[in-house]
Amino acid sequence: MSAKTSGSDAKQPNGNASHRAHHDGSAGRAYTIEQKAAVLRVKRCGATAFYDILGLESVKTTCTDGEIKKAYRKLSLLTHPDKNGYEGADEAFKRFDTGPGFVFNLGGGGPGIRVNQFGGGRPRRRPATGNEPPQTAGSILTSLLPLILLFIFPLLSSLFSGSTPSGPNMRFESPVPPHTQKHVSYNLKVPYYVNPTEVTDYSKKQWQVLDRTAETRYMHHLDSRCSIEQQTRSQMMQDAQGWFFQDNVAMERARTMKMPYCTKLNNLQRGHPAS
């Protein structure tokens, strides 16, 4: 056994070095010119030159999240050692695929900083434009004041009126027994349905309180439905993007998806009547 080993080493003076150079299993397997170029580029780039590694250095100040994801997936495919037989493919693949969270400065030193984890699914912060004034606590409170009043006022009114905060049960959209009596709120013109037996002796003041309660519940109703619509559209856009290429038809379908509940909610928040 020792003699055979010595003889083999004699025939291949660099046999051990050659074996070590191909410890990643790529020896003898085919590769394309593009795969070779990708490996060489990754190995040539600095450890923190993430845009260079992805081949996005020339557009690093303008590239989108989608372009970064697309470049990452393409590079993963090109350098994956199971598909790339060029020497060093394993090293190149590990160099960017298993790295920790990286911080990019998309503006080349500007204010828009984004945190991105290669291979992860964490959401990225949208870069700041630099032209948007910072929101103060006062401005935020002012913008939310109409909604605060809309939710608080019915509760206060019901307390002072002596009625229960919940009041009669009600339905929206369409009547379903026993909620068959239709009523339209005075302020936002929200149509709702109640059980006639629960409002038989209602006074004008009690109807006013019930109207405000209906408007509050209707806003909650629209908000929950709008959230579902937004989640559906977001999922459609993610599915359209795909792992290796974007389905433009599916993406356009997602972007133009009708969101009736969100539309109704926005109209009410702007003060437009519901009906």
XYZ file of C-alpha atoms in Angstrom:
275
model
C 0.000 0.000 0.000
C 2.831 2.405 0.933
C 4.679 1.624 -2.306
C 1.632 2.299 -4.413
C 1.095 5.579 -2.676
C 4.701 6.613 -3.190
C 4.515 5.615 -6.842
C 1.362 7.599 -7.325
C 2.931 10.618 -5.688
C 5.930 10.247 -7.902
C 3.756 10.337 -11.007
C 1.814 13.309 -9.629
C 4.180 15.557 -7.666
C 1.349 17.932 -6.913
C -1.250 15.228 -6.370
C -1.998 16.151 -2.769
C -2.273 19.853 -3.586
C -4.557 19.035 -6.496
C -6.750 16.969 -4.214
C -6.935 19.784 -1.665
C -7.782 22.331 -4.361
C -10.875 20.340 -5.309
C -12.096 19.431 -1.845
C -15.413 21.129 -2.671
C -16.347 18.309 -5.048
C -16.218 20.405 -8.205
C -13.319 18.568 -9.843
C -14.087 17.092 -13.236
C -17.558 18.632 -13.532
C -18.663 20.989 -16.274
C -19.298 24.715 -15.928
C -20.246 27.564 -18.220
C -18.342 30.767 -18.942
C -20.949 32.715 -16.986
C -20.597 30.399 -13.986
C -16.822 30.787 -14.042
C -17.100 34.578 -14.280
C -19.500 34.662 -11.331
C -17.129 32.654 -9.124
C -14.148 34.818 -10.060
C -16.094 38.023 -9.424
C -17.254 36.940 -5.969
C -13.764 35.827 -4.950
C -12.255 39.054 -6.282
C -14.641 41.347 -4.378
C -13.989 42.634 -0.893
C -15.783 41.037 2.033
C -18.121 44.020 2.428
C -18.500 44.960 -1.253
C -22.003 43.543 -1.384
C -23.114 45.462 -4.466
C -19.967 44.332 -6.314
C -20.691 40.743 -5.304
C -24.187 41.000 -6.754
C -22.973 42.823 -9.867
C -24.971 45.946 -8.969
C -22.154 48.398 -8.247
C -23.025 50.627 -11.215
C -26.659 50.993 -10.124
C -26.352 50.770 -6.344
C -27.934 54.202 -5.807
C -31.001 53.443 -7.921
C -31.615 49.692 -7.721
C -34.831 48.495 -6.116
C -35.448 45.754 -3.575
C -36.784 43.580 -6.375
C -33.605 44.026 -8.427
C -31.464 43.132 -5.401
C -33.500 39.981 -4.783
C -33.320 39.047 -8.455
C -29.529 39.531 -8.553
C -29.108 37.480 -5.389
C -31.177 34.595 -6.737
C -29.314 34.638 -10.032
C -25.948 34.586 -8.275
C -27.106 31.767 -5.999
C -28.006 29.717 -9.057
C -24.749 30.500 -10.864
C -22.424 29.692 -7.959
C -24.263 26.805 -6.316
C -21.687 24.001 -6.052
C -24.240 21.383 -7.092
C -24.651 23.149 -10.443
C -21.281 24.851 -10.933
C -18.245 22.614 -11.452
C -15.681 25.425 -11.567
C -12.965 25.297 -8.914
C -13.877 27.463 -5.919
C -17.629 27.554 -6.570
C -18.288 26.221 -3.085
C -16.194 28.972 -1.501
C -17.856 31.665 -3.598
C -21.332 30.397 -2.769
C -20.687 30.324 0.973
C -19.175 33.788 0.885
C -22.494 35.534 0.312
C -25.097 32.874 1.022
C -24.364 32.313 4.719
C -23.420 35.837 5.692
C -25.058 37.747 8.579
C -27.304 40.794 8.234
C -25.699 43.484 6.107
C -26.268 47.227 6.186
C -26.374 49.033 2.841
C -26.209 52.752 2.237
C -28.251 53.120 -0.922
C -27.471 56.794 -1.254
C -23.708 56.410 -1.217
C -23.501 58.102 2.171
C -26.933 59.678 2.023
C -29.783 59.334 4.497
C -31.460 56.244 3.073
C -30.049 53.236 4.902
C -31.523 49.799 4.410
C -30.901 46.610 6.330
C -30.888 43.484 4.205
C -30.188 39.887 5.106
C -29.127 37.804 2.138
C -31.246 34.703 1.904
C -33.741 35.988 4.466
C -37.277 37.216 4.304
C -37.089 40.234 6.586
C -38.810 43.355 5.272
C -36.603 46.235 4.239
C -37.118 49.814 5.271
C -37.993 52.099 2.417
C -35.178 54.625 1.815
C -35.970 58.144 2.924
C -36.139 60.722 0.157
C -34.588 63.501 2.207
C -37.405 65.872 1.223
C -40.010 64.655 3.683
C -40.263 66.758 6.857
C -40.127 64.776 10.102
C -43.513 64.210 11.678
C -43.982 65.684 15.123
C -46.182 64.249 17.846
C -48.547 67.173 17.384
C -48.984 66.607 13.655
C -49.588 62.888 14.164
C -52.178 63.594 16.860
C -53.885 66.160 14.635
C -54.156 63.690 11.756
C -55.624 61.031 14.049
C -58.015 63.362 15.874
C -61.041 62.697 13.591
C -60.743 58.953 14.124
C -60.254 59.389 17.870
C -63.407 61.475 18.119
C -65.301 59.005 15.959
C -64.501 56.120 18.313
C -64.682 57.946 21.655
C -67.776 60.081 21.146
C -70.294 57.202 20.841
C -68.978 55.698 24.071
C -69.291 58.972 25.976
C -72.740 59.596 24.532
C -73.970 56.181 25.562
C -72.656 56.679 29.101
C -74.465 59.993 29.535
C -77.645 58.749 27.894
C -77.991 55.941 30.427
C -78.118 53.195 27.780
C -75.732 50.285 27.549
C -72.516 50.925 25.545
C -73.195 48.032 23.199
C -76.822 48.696 22.328
C -78.805 46.497 19.928
C -77.031 44.120 17.605
C -76.748 45.281 14.007
C -75.699 44.069 10.589
C -74.211 45.765 7.551
C -74.288 45.005 3.817
C -77.631 43.121 3.742
C -80.546 42.199 6.050
C -80.621 38.788 7.694
C -83.477 37.865 10.066
C -84.081 39.014 12.699
C -82.066 42.100 11.636
C -84.453 43.307 8.970
C -85.187 46.942 9.839
C -82.969 49.262 7.818
C -81.738 52.553 9.202
C -79.262 55.090 7.808
C -77.003 57.006 10.188
C -77.480 60.756 10.254
C -73.839 61.839 9.916
C -72.011 59.442 7.565
C -75.118 57.923 5.953
C -74.116 54.391 6.920
C -76.910 51.884 6.186
C -77.377 49.211 8.843
C -79.991 46.683 9.910
C -81.369 46.040 13.400
C -83.926 43.783 15.041
C -87.229 45.728 15.049
C -88.195 44.360 18.452
C -85.064 45.871 20.018
C -85.751 49.435 18.858
C -89.531 49.639 19.127
C -89.551 52.358 21.804
C -86.379 54.166 20.739
C -86.438 57.933 21.121
C -84.764 60.376 18.739
C -81.842 60.741 21.138
C -81.401 56.975 21.361
C -81.394 56.717 17.563
C -78.669 59.366 17.418
C -76.549 57.370 19.840
C -77.202 54.179 17.879
C -76.246 55.944 14.637
C -72.870 56.935 16.039
C -72.336 53.408 17.343
C -73.189 52.026 13.904
C -70.691 54.380 12.256
C -67.952 53.271 14.642
C -68.678 49.585 14.101
C -68.888 50.116 10.363
C -65.439 51.725 10.360
C -64.072 48.699 12.235
C -65.849 46.425 9.763
C -64.318 48.207 6.754
C -60.888 48.336 8.366
C -60.774 44.571 8.956
C -61.958 43.829 5.402
C -59.482 46.341 3.968
C -56.637 44.611 5.833
C -57.602 41.326 4.171
C -57.617 43.004 0.751
C -54.174 44.504 1.367
C -52.759 41.161 2.497
C -54.232 39.452 -0.557
C -52.692 41.987 -2.932
C -49.332 41.813 -1.157
C -49.294 38.011 -1.475
C -50.235 38.244 -5.157
C -47.340 40.646 -5.785
C -44.891 38.358 -3.972
C -46.102 35.361 -5.966
C -45.797 37.334 -9.212
C -42.206 38.272 -8.456
C -41.145 34.638 -8.273
C -37.670 33.363 -7.433
C -35.970 33.685 -10.797
C -38.152 36.019 -12.903
C -41.166 38.271 -12.574
C -44.538 37.439 -14.079
C -45.461 40.856 -15.471
C -49.054 39.866 -16.222
C -49.628 38.592 -12.677
C -47.879 41.650 -11.232
C -50.140 44.003 -13.196
C -53.171 42.001 -12.070
C -52.077 42.434 -8.447
C -51.432 46.159 -8.830
C -54.826 46.792 -10.425
C -56.739 44.537 -8.049
C -59.960 46.191 -6.929
C -60.167 46.840 -3.188
C -63.753 47.979 -2.525
C -63.535 47.905 1.269
C -60.364 50.007 1.284
C -62.029 52.452 -1.105
C -65.071 52.779 1.163
C -62.842 53.239 4.211
C -60.790 55.960 2.525
C -63.935 57.766 1.444
C -65.322 57.758 4.982
C -62.026 58.981 6.420
C -62.173 61.896 4.001
C -65.657 62.784 5.161
C -67.601 61.409 2.201
C -70.939 59.761 3.076
C -71.199 55.987 2.842
C -74.330 56.060 0.690
